[in-house]
XYZ file of N, CA, C and O in Angstrom:
732
model
N -46.099 -17.370 -0.503
C -44.800 -17.827 -0.095
C -43.746 -16.929 -0.711
O -43.928 -16.416 -1.786
N -42.643 -16.813 -0.019
C -41.560 -15.966 -0.498
C -40.680 -16.669 -1.506
O -40.687 -17.886 -1.654
N -39.908 -15.898 -2.214
C -38.969 -16.442 -3.188
C -37.680 -16.789 -2.452
O -37.137 -15.978 -1.719
N -37.169 -17.973 -2.668
C -36.003 -18.410 -1.912
C -34.685 -17.894 -2.476
O -33.696 -17.845 -1.780
N -34.590 -17.483 -3.687
C -33.335 -17.059 -4.298
C -33.021 -15.594 -4.140
O -31.998 -15.137 -4.601
N -33.848 -14.815 -3.495
C -33.625 -13.375 -3.440
C -33.359 -12.859 -2.025
O -33.877 -11.825 -1.642
N -32.554 -13.562 -1.259
C -32.214 -13.080 0.082
C -31.276 -11.889 -0.040
O -30.539 -11.761 -1.012
N -31.279 -11.029 0.961
C -30.420 -9.842 0.940
C -28.957 -10.209 1.108
O -28.591 -11.380 1.247
N -28.079 -9.213 1.101
C -26.644 -9.466 1.240
C -26.329 -10.078 2.608
O -26.978 -9.760 3.607
N -25.332 -10.936 2.638
C -24.956 -11.573 3.894
C -24.157 -10.607 4.767
O -23.712 -9.548 4.317
N -23.949 -11.020 6.013
C -23.252 -10.161 6.981
C -21.829 -9.787 6.556
O -21.371 -8.687 6.852
N -21.071 -10.675 5.900
C -19.714 -10.279 5.501
C -19.660 -9.048 4.587
O -18.641 -8.367 4.531
N -20.739 -8.750 3.904
C -20.750 -7.548 3.060
C -20.585 -6.278 3.906
O -20.106 -5.262 3.415
N -20.978 -6.334 5.164
C -20.885 -5.160 6.029
C -19.449 -4.895 6.484
O -19.164 -3.876 7.091
N -18.525 -5.795 6.181
C -17.107 -5.571 6.496
C -16.556 -4.450 5.614
O -15.740 -3.639 6.063
N -17.007 -4.366 4.376
C -16.501 -3.345 3.446
C -16.709 -1.920 3.973
O -15.753 -1.140 4.000
N -17.916 -1.542 4.426
C -18.035 -0.184 4.992
C -17.172 0.017 6.237
O -16.650 1.107 6.466
N -16.994 -1.045 7.020
C -16.125 -0.945 8.199
C -14.681 -0.656 7.816
O -14.006 0.164 8.435
N -14.201 -1.341 6.765
C -12.843 -1.098 6.278
C -12.722 0.328 5.741
O -11.709 1.000 5.962
N -13.764 0.798 5.063
C -13.739 2.170 4.539
C -13.662 3.190 5.675
O -12.932 4.177 5.583
N -14.392 2.947 6.757
C -14.359 3.862 7.906
C -12.986 3.835 8.560
O -12.439 4.886 8.922
N -12.402 2.640 8.704
C -11.054 2.550 9.287
C -10.022 3.288 8.433
O -9.155 3.984 8.964
N -10.113 3.137 7.114
C -9.197 3.856 6.227
C -9.386 5.366 6.366
O -8.412 6.125 6.385
N -10.635 5.816 6.475
C -10.912 7.249 6.632
C -10.326 7.766 7.939
O -9.724 8.841 7.975
N -10.479 7.005 9.013
C -9.937 7.420 10.312
C -8.410 7.467 10.259
O -7.792 8.410 10.758
N -7.792 6.466 9.626
C -6.328 6.443 9.518
C -5.818 7.634 8.711
O -4.885 8.327 9.126
N -6.410 7.892 7.542
C -5.964 9.016 6.703
C -6.194 10.353 7.411
O -5.331 11.232 7.395
N -7.351 10.515 8.021
C -7.643 11.755 8.745
C -6.705 11.949 9.927
O -6.223 13.056 10.180
N -6.416 10.875 10.645
C -5.508 10.955 11.791
C -4.092 11.308 11.384
O -3.424 12.112 12.039
N -3.624 10.731 10.276
C -2.270 11.067 9.836
C -2.190 12.515 9.361
O -1.179 13.192 9.569
N -3.243 13.017 8.733
C -3.275 14.424 8.337
C -3.286 15.349 9.538
O -2.603 16.377 9.560
N -4.048 14.983 10.557
C -4.112 15.787 11.774
C -2.763 15.796 12.479
O -2.306 16.839 12.943
N -2.091 14.631 12.524
C -0.763 14.555 13.148
C 0.247 15.411 12.393
O 1.070 16.099 12.997
N 0.177 15.396 11.064
C 1.072 16.216 10.251
C 0.824 17.701 10.504
O 1.763 18.492 10.626
N -0.443 18.084 10.580
C -0.789 19.473 10.852
C -0.286 19.890 12.233
O 0.286 20.975 12.390
N -0.477 19.041 13.251
C 0.001 19.361 14.597
C 1.519 19.503 14.633
O 2.041 20.390 15.324
N 2.221 18.647 13.894
C 3.684 18.744 13.854
C 4.113 20.103 13.300
O 5.030 20.740 13.823
N 3.446 20.565 12.240
C 3.798 21.856 11.652
C 3.478 22.993 12.613
O 4.283 23.894 12.823
N 2.298 22.957 13.224
C 1.877 24.052 14.106
C 2.741 24.116 15.353
O 3.071 25.207 15.823
N 3.136 22.980 15.876
C 3.941 22.967 17.097
C 5.411 23.291 16.848
O 6.151 23.557 17.781
N 5.834 23.241 15.594
C 7.223 23.570 15.277
C 7.459 25.043 15.569
O 6.606 25.881 15.323
N 8.611 25.325 16.094
C 8.927 26.709 16.415
C 10.046 27.186 15.491
O 10.757 26.402 14.890
N 10.176 28.461 15.413
C 11.212 29.067 14.593
C 12.435 29.315 15.469
O 12.322 29.834 16.560
N 13.598 28.944 14.939
C 14.824 29.218 15.685
C 15.612 30.273 14.928
O 15.719 30.230 13.703
N 16.132 31.219 15.683
C 16.909 32.303 15.076
C 18.201 31.733 14.503
O 18.855 30.898 15.118
N 18.536 32.167 13.309
C 19.767 31.725 12.659
C 20.843 32.767 12.888
O 20.672 33.942 12.568
N 21.952 32.312 13.438
C 23.094 33.194 13.651
C 23.920 33.216 12.367
O 24.321 32.156 11.882
N 24.183 34.391 11.792
C 24.948 34.469 10.536
C 26.275 33.722 10.627
O 26.939 33.722 11.664
N 26.631 33.068 9.530
C 27.877 32.319 9.377
C 27.986 31.100 10.288
O 29.069 30.556 10.472
N 26.879 30.664 10.868
C 26.919 29.445 11.667
C 26.353 28.292 10.840
O 25.666 28.494 9.848
N 26.655 27.105 11.258
C 26.225 25.906 10.541
C 24.979 25.338 11.214
O 24.882 25.321 12.444
N 24.033 24.887 10.394
C 22.837 24.251 10.937
C 22.744 22.833 10.395
O 23.215 22.531 9.307
N 22.139 21.969 11.172
C 21.913 20.591 10.758
C 20.539 20.516 10.103
O 19.542 20.951 10.674
N 20.497 19.960 8.897
C 19.257 19.891 8.135
C 18.868 18.430 7.953
O 19.690 17.610 7.541
N 17.614 18.102 8.265
C 17.108 16.750 8.057
C 16.621 16.618 6.629
O 16.572 17.596 5.875
N 16.190 15.426 6.241
C 15.714 15.210 4.875
C 14.400 15.944 4.612
O 14.014 16.118 3.465
N 13.718 16.394 5.678
C 12.481 17.167 5.509
C 12.754 18.573 4.992
O 11.845 19.228 4.489
N 13.964 19.056 5.147
C 14.315 20.389 4.691
C 13.851 21.465 5.668
O 13.490 21.187 6.807
N 13.845 22.711 5.202
C 13.458 23.836 6.053
C 12.964 24.981 5.188
O 13.137 24.996 3.979
N 12.346 25.932 5.848
C 11.957 27.190 5.215
C 12.606 28.309 6.006
O 12.628 28.264 7.240
N 13.139 29.279 5.291
C 13.701 30.468 5.944
C 12.588 31.492 6.113
O 11.792 31.712 5.204
N 12.575 32.110 7.250
C 11.568 33.121 7.577
C 12.276 34.381 8.032
O 13.402 34.341 8.510
N 11.609 35.504 7.904
C 12.087 36.762 8.464
C 10.917 37.403 9.192
O 9.771 37.000 9.002
N 11.219 38.378 10.018
C 10.145 39.038 10.753
C 9.211 39.740 9.779
O 9.660 40.404 8.848
N 7.922 39.559 9.994
C 6.928 40.171 9.120
C 7.025 41.684 9.226
O 7.158 42.241 10.308
N 6.986 42.335 8.093
C 7.088 43.786 8.061
C 8.501 44.261 7.777
O 8.744 45.440 7.600
N 9.433 43.329 7.726
C 10.820 43.686 7.409
C 10.995 43.764 5.903
O 10.090 44.100 5.150
N 12.170 43.396 5.458
C 12.466 43.412 4.023
C 11.596 42.366 3.325
O 11.339 41.308 3.874
N 11.120 42.655 2.152
C 10.234 41.750 1.435
C 10.932 40.481 0.988
O 12.110 40.488 0.645
N 10.192 39.382 0.994
C 10.756 38.090 0.608
C 11.185 38.088 -0.856
O 12.137 37.409 -1.225
N 10.502 38.841 -1.684
C 10.830 38.857 -3.110
C 12.190 39.503 -3.367
O 12.801 39.276 -4.405
N 12.665 40.293 -2.431
C 13.931 40.993 -2.613
C 15.148 40.171 -2.213
O 16.271 40.603 -2.424
N 14.951 38.996 -1.626
C 16.074 38.222 -1.105
C 16.396 37.015 -1.976
O 15.499 36.371 -2.515
N 17.681 36.729 -2.112
C 18.170 35.523 -2.781
C 18.994 34.762 -1.744
O 19.978 35.286 -1.220
N 18.577 33.534 -1.462
C 19.214 32.765 -0.393
C 19.873 31.507 -0.935
O 19.372 30.880 -1.865
N 20.998 31.155 -0.330
C 21.713 29.938 -0.688
C 22.068 29.175 0.577
O 22.201 29.754 1.661
N 22.219 27.864 0.412
C 22.686 26.996 1.490
C 23.979 26.355 1.004
O 23.999 25.687 -0.031
N 25.047 26.587 1.740
C 26.345 26.063 1.348
C 26.677 24.879 2.231
O 26.761 24.996 3.452
N 26.838 23.712 1.593
C 27.167 22.486 2.309
C 28.569 22.032 1.981
O 29.307 22.710 1.253
N 28.951 20.879 2.475
C 30.315 20.392 2.220
C 30.560 20.053 0.754
O 31.691 20.121 0.286
N 29.513 19.716 0.009
C 29.704 19.284 -1.377
C 29.171 20.248 -2.420
O 29.516 20.125 -3.587
N 28.300 21.164 -2.030
C 27.675 22.014 -3.045
C 27.071 23.268 -2.430
O 26.851 23.346 -1.233
N 26.780 24.214 -3.330
C 26.029 25.415 -2.970
C 24.667 25.278 -3.646
O 24.587 25.098 -4.859
N 23.607 25.336 -2.854
C 22.258 25.132 -3.375
C 21.472 26.433 -3.262
O 21.414 27.039 -2.181
N 20.899 26.853 -4.382
C 20.026 28.025 -4.387
C 18.674 27.610 -3.805
O 18.055 26.661 -4.275
N 18.226 28.298 -2.763
C 16.926 27.998 -2.168
C 15.820 28.605 -3.020
O 15.996 29.674 -3.601
N 14.703 27.904 -3.083
C 13.586 28.377 -3.913
C 12.801 29.453 -3.180
O 12.372 29.243 -2.032
N 12.563 30.606 -3.828
C 11.735 31.642 -3.202
C 10.308 31.124 -3.009
O 9.805 30.346 -3.818
N 9.693 31.537 -1.929
C 8.311 31.148 -1.654
C 7.396 32.036 -2.485
O 7.510 33.265 -2.453
N 6.513 31.412 -3.255
C 5.589 32.160 -4.115
C 4.542 32.874 -3.266
O 4.035 32.327 -2.298
N 4.250 34.088 -3.644
C 3.238 34.857 -2.912
C 3.765 35.317 -1.568
O 4.957 35.290 -1.282
N 2.855 35.732 -0.725
C 3.227 36.201 0.611
C 2.652 35.226 1.626
O 1.440 35.117 1.788
N 3.525 34.483 2.280
C 3.112 33.491 3.264
C 3.573 33.959 4.636
O 4.769 34.142 4.855
N 2.631 34.157 5.539
C 2.969 34.588 6.890
C 2.485 33.543 7.881
O 1.557 32.786 7.610
N 3.132 33.529 9.033
C 2.791 32.582 10.092
C 3.079 33.252 11.421
O 4.093 33.933 11.570
N 2.201 33.064 12.375
C 2.403 33.623 13.702
C 2.469 32.486 14.707
O 1.667 31.553 14.651
N 3.418 32.562 15.618
C 3.537 31.530 16.644
C 3.012 32.011 17.994
O 3.334 31.457 19.019
N 2.228 33.051 18.000
C 1.673 33.585 19.233
C 2.477 34.738 19.799
O 1.949 35.583 20.493
N 3.768 34.766 19.533
C 4.625 35.848 20.031
C 4.982 36.809 18.911
O 4.934 38.012 19.081
N 5.385 36.257 17.778
C 5.849 37.073 16.664
C 5.180 36.621 15.379
O 4.665 35.507 15.291
N 5.241 37.480 14.369
C 4.742 37.122 13.036
C 5.941 37.024 12.100
O 6.859 37.837 12.162
N 5.908 36.009 11.237
C 7.027 35.754 10.338
C 6.521 35.678 8.908
O 5.381 35.309 8.659
N 7.418 36.016 7.972
C 7.119 35.914 6.549
C 8.101 34.934 5.923
O 9.307 35.006 6.162
N 7.580 34.006 5.120
C 8.428 33.002 4.469
C 9.250 33.655 3.367
O 8.742 34.472 2.601
N 10.525 33.283 3.300
C 11.427 33.825 2.294
C 11.720 32.775 1.229
O 11.500 32.996 0.051
N 12.281 31.642 1.659
C 12.708 30.607 0.720
C 12.647 29.243 1.388
O 12.740 29.134 2.607
N 12.492 28.213 0.558
C 12.455 26.831 1.048
C 13.472 25.984 0.308
O 13.860 26.288 -0.816
N 13.847 24.894 0.954
C 14.742 23.944 0.305
C 13.973 23.191 -0.776
O 12.768 23.001 -0.665
N 14.663 22.749 -1.819
C 14.003 21.903 -2.822
C 13.610 20.558 -2.208
O 14.108 20.189 -1.145
N 12.728 19.820 -2.885
C 12.253 18.544 -2.349
C 13.377 17.535 -2.158
O 13.374 16.781 -1.210
N 14.329 17.490 -3.052
C 15.390 16.489 -2.987
C 16.643 17.009 -2.264
O 17.748 16.555 -2.517
N 16.463 17.935 -1.368
C 17.569 18.551 -0.639
C 18.220 17.507 0.279
O 17.555 16.917 1.122
N 19.538 17.263 0.128
C 20.187 16.249 0.966
C 20.392 16.748 2.402
O 20.675 17.915 2.632
N 20.240 15.832 3.328
C 20.464 16.159 4.742
C 21.948 16.422 4.969
O 22.800 15.927 4.235
N 22.245 17.222 5.981
C 23.640 17.517 6.309
C 23.783 18.845 7.015
O 22.813 19.432 7.488
N 25.016 19.345 7.068
C 25.332 20.623 7.705
C 25.428 21.693 6.627
O 26.094 21.495 5.607
N 24.785 22.837 6.872
C 24.763 23.917 5.881
C 24.939 25.268 6.553
O 24.528 25.470 7.687
N 25.546 26.181 5.799
C 25.630 27.583 6.187
C 24.719 28.337 5.233
O 24.778 28.153 4.019
N 23.867 29.198 5.779
C 22.862 29.895 4.980
C 23.281 31.350 4.813
O 23.774 31.984 5.749
N 23.042 31.865 3.613
C 23.275 33.287 3.391
C 22.174 33.828 2.495
O 21.740 33.172 1.563
N 21.717 35.016 2.821
C 20.687 35.703 2.035
C 21.175 37.116 1.744
O 21.688 37.802 2.630
N 20.990 37.524 0.499
C 21.400 38.856 0.079
C 20.218 39.496 -0.634
O 19.568 38.866 -1.470
N 19.946 40.749 -0.312
C 18.855 41.460 -0.981
C 19.346 41.992 -2.325
O 20.535 41.990 -2.620
N 18.419 42.470 -3.115
C 18.767 43.018 -4.430
C 19.708 44.215 -4.300
O 20.532 44.465 -5.173
N 19.617 44.933 -3.193
C 20.481 46.096 -2.995
C 21.841 45.714 -2.404
O 22.668 46.569 -2.154
N 22.042 44.409 -2.138
C 23.321 43.962 -1.599
C 23.342 43.872 -0.093
O 24.338 43.474 0.492
N 22.242 44.227 0.559
C 22.180 44.176 2.019
C 22.137 42.715 2.463
O 21.352 41.915 1.975
N 23.004 42.328 3.391
C 23.063 40.947 3.847
C 22.714 40.811 5.314
O 22.713 39.725 5.840
N 22.416 41.898 5.988
C 22.149 41.876 7.417
C 20.640 41.777 7.677
O 20.024 42.728 8.126
N 20.072 40.625 7.392
C 18.641 40.393 7.576
C 18.484 39.320 8.639
O 19.095 38.252 8.533
N 17.691 39.572 9.696
C 17.494 38.515 10.700
C 16.708 37.343 10.094
O 15.645 37.529 9.524
N 17.287 36.149 10.185
C 16.675 34.961 9.614
C 16.240 34.002 10.703
O 16.856 33.915 11.765
N 15.192 33.261 10.400
C 14.679 32.226 11.294
C 14.484 30.960 10.472
O 14.030 31.014 9.330
N 14.830 29.832 11.056
C 14.668 28.545 10.386
C 13.445 27.870 10.986
O 13.299 27.776 12.205
N 12.558 27.416 10.100
C 11.340 26.766 10.550
C 10.994 25.583 9.680
O 11.754 25.208 8.786
N 9.836 24.996 9.918
C 9.429 23.827 9.136
C 9.253 24.186 7.667
O 8.869 25.302 7.327
N 9.548 23.229 6.806
C 9.447 23.443 5.358
C 7.986 23.510 4.939
O 7.191 22.659 5.300
N 7.655 24.555 4.199
C 6.321 24.647 3.618
C 6.441 24.399 2.126
O 7.400 24.798 1.499
N 5.471 23.692 1.621
C 5.471 23.331 0.210
C 4.015 23.271 -0.230
O 3.234 22.490 0.317
N 3.639 24.102 -1.194
C 2.242 24.146 -1.612
C 1.787 22.824 -2.209
O 0.635 22.430 -2.041
N 2.674 22.108 -2.899
C 2.298 20.793 -3.435
C 2.021 19.821 -2.296
O 1.078 19.025 -2.360
N 2.828 19.888 -1.231
C 2.600 19.020 -0.074
C 1.299 19.386 0.625
O 0.575 18.509 1.099
N 0.991 20.660 0.688
C -0.281 21.086 1.281
C -1.448 20.572 0.440
O -2.441 20.087 0.978
N -1.301 20.626 -0.880
C -2.339 20.095 -1.765
C -2.548 18.605 -1.559
O -3.682 18.119 -1.502
N -1.436 17.856 -1.435
C -1.544 16.414 -1.171
C -2.177 16.171 0.183
O -2.997 15.260 0.346
N -1.813 16.968 1.181
C -2.389 16.824 2.517
C -3.892 17.037 2.473
O -4.656 16.263 3.044
N -4.324 18.073 1.784
C -5.762 18.344 1.683
C -6.472 17.220 0.938
O -7.522 16.735 1.369
N -5.891 16.760 -0.176
C -6.541 15.724 -0.981
C -6.611 14.391 -0.248
O -7.675 13.768 -0.186
N -5.485 13.943 0.302
C -5.441 12.612 0.900
C -5.857 12.574 2.360
O -6.265 11.522 2.847
N -5.743 13.671 3.079
C -6.012 13.627 4.507
C -7.238 14.418 4.934
O -7.567 14.432 6.118
N -7.897 15.072 3.999
C -9.151 15.758 4.326
C -10.257 15.296 3.392
O -11.282 14.783 3.827
N -10.045 15.448 2.088
C -11.084 15.105 1.115
C -11.327 13.594 1.071
O -12.470 13.141 1.116
N -10.257 12.805 0.976
C -10.410 11.347 0.878
C -11.111 10.756 2.100
O -12.035 9.942 1.930
N -10.741 11.130 3.339
C -11.473 10.571 4.478
C -12.953 10.967 4.492
O -13.811 10.150 4.840
N -13.243 12.206 4.106
C -14.649 12.619 4.057
C -15.413 11.809 3.016
O -16.530 11.336 3.271
N -14.812 11.634 1.845
C -15.443 10.856 0.784
C -15.616 9.396 1.205
O -16.682 8.806 0.989
N -14.589 8.817 1.808
C -14.693 7.440 2.283
C -15.773 7.293 3.347
O -16.527 6.319 3.347
N -15.866 8.252 4.249
C -16.883 8.205 5.296
C -18.292 8.279 4.726
O -19.174 7.505 5.115
N -18.499 9.193 3.800
C -19.824 9.325 3.178
C -20.164 8.065 2.392
O -21.289 7.544 2.489
N -19.213 7.539 1.634
C -19.450 6.311 0.862
C -19.750 5.131 1.783
O -20.604 4.297 1.472
N -19.052 5.044 2.930
C -19.302 3.965 3.883
C -20.715 4.050 4.450
O -21.404 3.026 4.587
N -21.155 5.262 4.753
C -22.518 5.436 5.285
C -23.549 5.062 4.230
O -24.505 4.325 4.509
N -23.365 5.548 3.016
C -24.314 5.236 1.931
C -24.342 3.735 1.661
O -25.417 3.139 1.536
N -23.167 3.100 1.594
C -23.110 1.662 1.353
C -23.770 0.881 2.493
O -24.488 -0.094 2.246
N -23.551 1.302 3.724
C -24.188 0.639 4.875
C -25.701 0.731 4.795
O -26.410 -0.248 5.065
N -26.205 1.900 4.438
C -27.651 2.081 4.316
C -28.200 1.206 3.195
O -29.228 0.528 3.354
N -27.518 1.174 2.061
C -27.965 0.348 0.927
C -27.979 -1.129 1.326
O -28.948 -1.854 1.065
N -26.914 -1.585 1.980
C -26.850 -2.983 2.402
C -27.931 -3.308 3.424
O -28.562 -4.373 3.364
N -28.165 -2.403 4.371
C -29.197 -2.636 5.385
C -30.580 -2.708 4.750
O -31.388 -3.581 5.096
N -30.862 -1.814 3.805
C -32.168 -1.832 3.134
C -32.320 -3.116 2.318
O -33.371 -3.768 2.354
N -31.273 -3.490 1.600
C -31.338 -4.725 0.808
C -31.508 -5.949 1.708
O -32.278 -6.860 1.381
N -30.848 -5.972 2.839
C -30.966 -7.100 3.768
C -32.367 -7.142 4.362
O -32.972 -8.211 4.459
N -32.897 -5.996 4.740
C -34.247 -5.931 5.302
C -35.269 -6.395 4.272
O -36.139 -7.207 4.578
N -35.149 -5.895 3.043
C -36.090 -6.286 1.988
C -35.929 -7.760 1.638
O -36.895 -8.432 1.326
N -34.701 -8.254 1.693
C -34.465 -9.671 1.402
C -35.107 -10.557 2.432
O -35.639 -11.619 2.113
N -35.069 -10.156 3.701
C -35.710 -10.942 4.754
C -37.227 -10.873 4.657
O -37.912 -11.846 4.942
N -37.755 -9.751 4.247
C -39.207 -9.624 4.094
C -39.707 -10.511 2.969
O -40.778 -11.087 3.038
N -38.939 -10.598 1.884
C -39.356 -11.393 0.737
C -39.295 -12.881 1.054
O -40.158 -13.648 0.656
N -38.274 -13.315 1.823
C -38.120 -14.743 2.087
C -39.018 -15.253 3.192
O -39.209 -16.448 3.313
N -39.556 -14.383 4.048
C -40.449 -14.857 5.088
C -41.816 -15.155 4.504
O -42.375 -14.358 3.745
N -42.367 -16.322 4.821
C -43.672 -16.689 4.260
C -44.793 -15.830 4.827
O -44.787 -15.469 6.002
N -45.716 -15.468 3.981
C -46.877 -14.696 4.404
C -48.080 -15.630 4.448
O -48.226 -16.536 3.640
N -48.961 -15.411 5.383
C -50.130 -16.281 5.538
C -51.335 -15.681 4.887
O -51.585 -14.587 4.685
């Protein structure tokens, strides 16, 4: 006869792996949507001395790849209340939209207030006539968070959900075998 106290896990235990899979799909989907938003964003040419509207997401200034180096430029955004020094982009970051190739120059800080701004960039030699393009803000810390929360976490959650499901199924199967009477 089987032991009556050692039945496997009940069906509600299988809700936990389901919740883990749903969380993985949600995190992965939001990461994919964020990536698509960045890739589909286009660069708009900035006309010198004109005002641009900036959202709370900020922006990155780009120049045509192969032009003046990003390290040589110092850029500022002048708004109604302040002049903000834009942060130079570390390293060499390039992006192609299928037609042209661009090199990142500078990005707005994270706490950059939304509003109207006039942008100016001056090279170390004093040259100010550099064609500028405004595009989506790139931030290496944001990319790191995107990779951690929207790629690594969903993969880890998915693997854990599969392993937990297998463990629960084996325990349930063994629990049913133990409780069924043998002749």
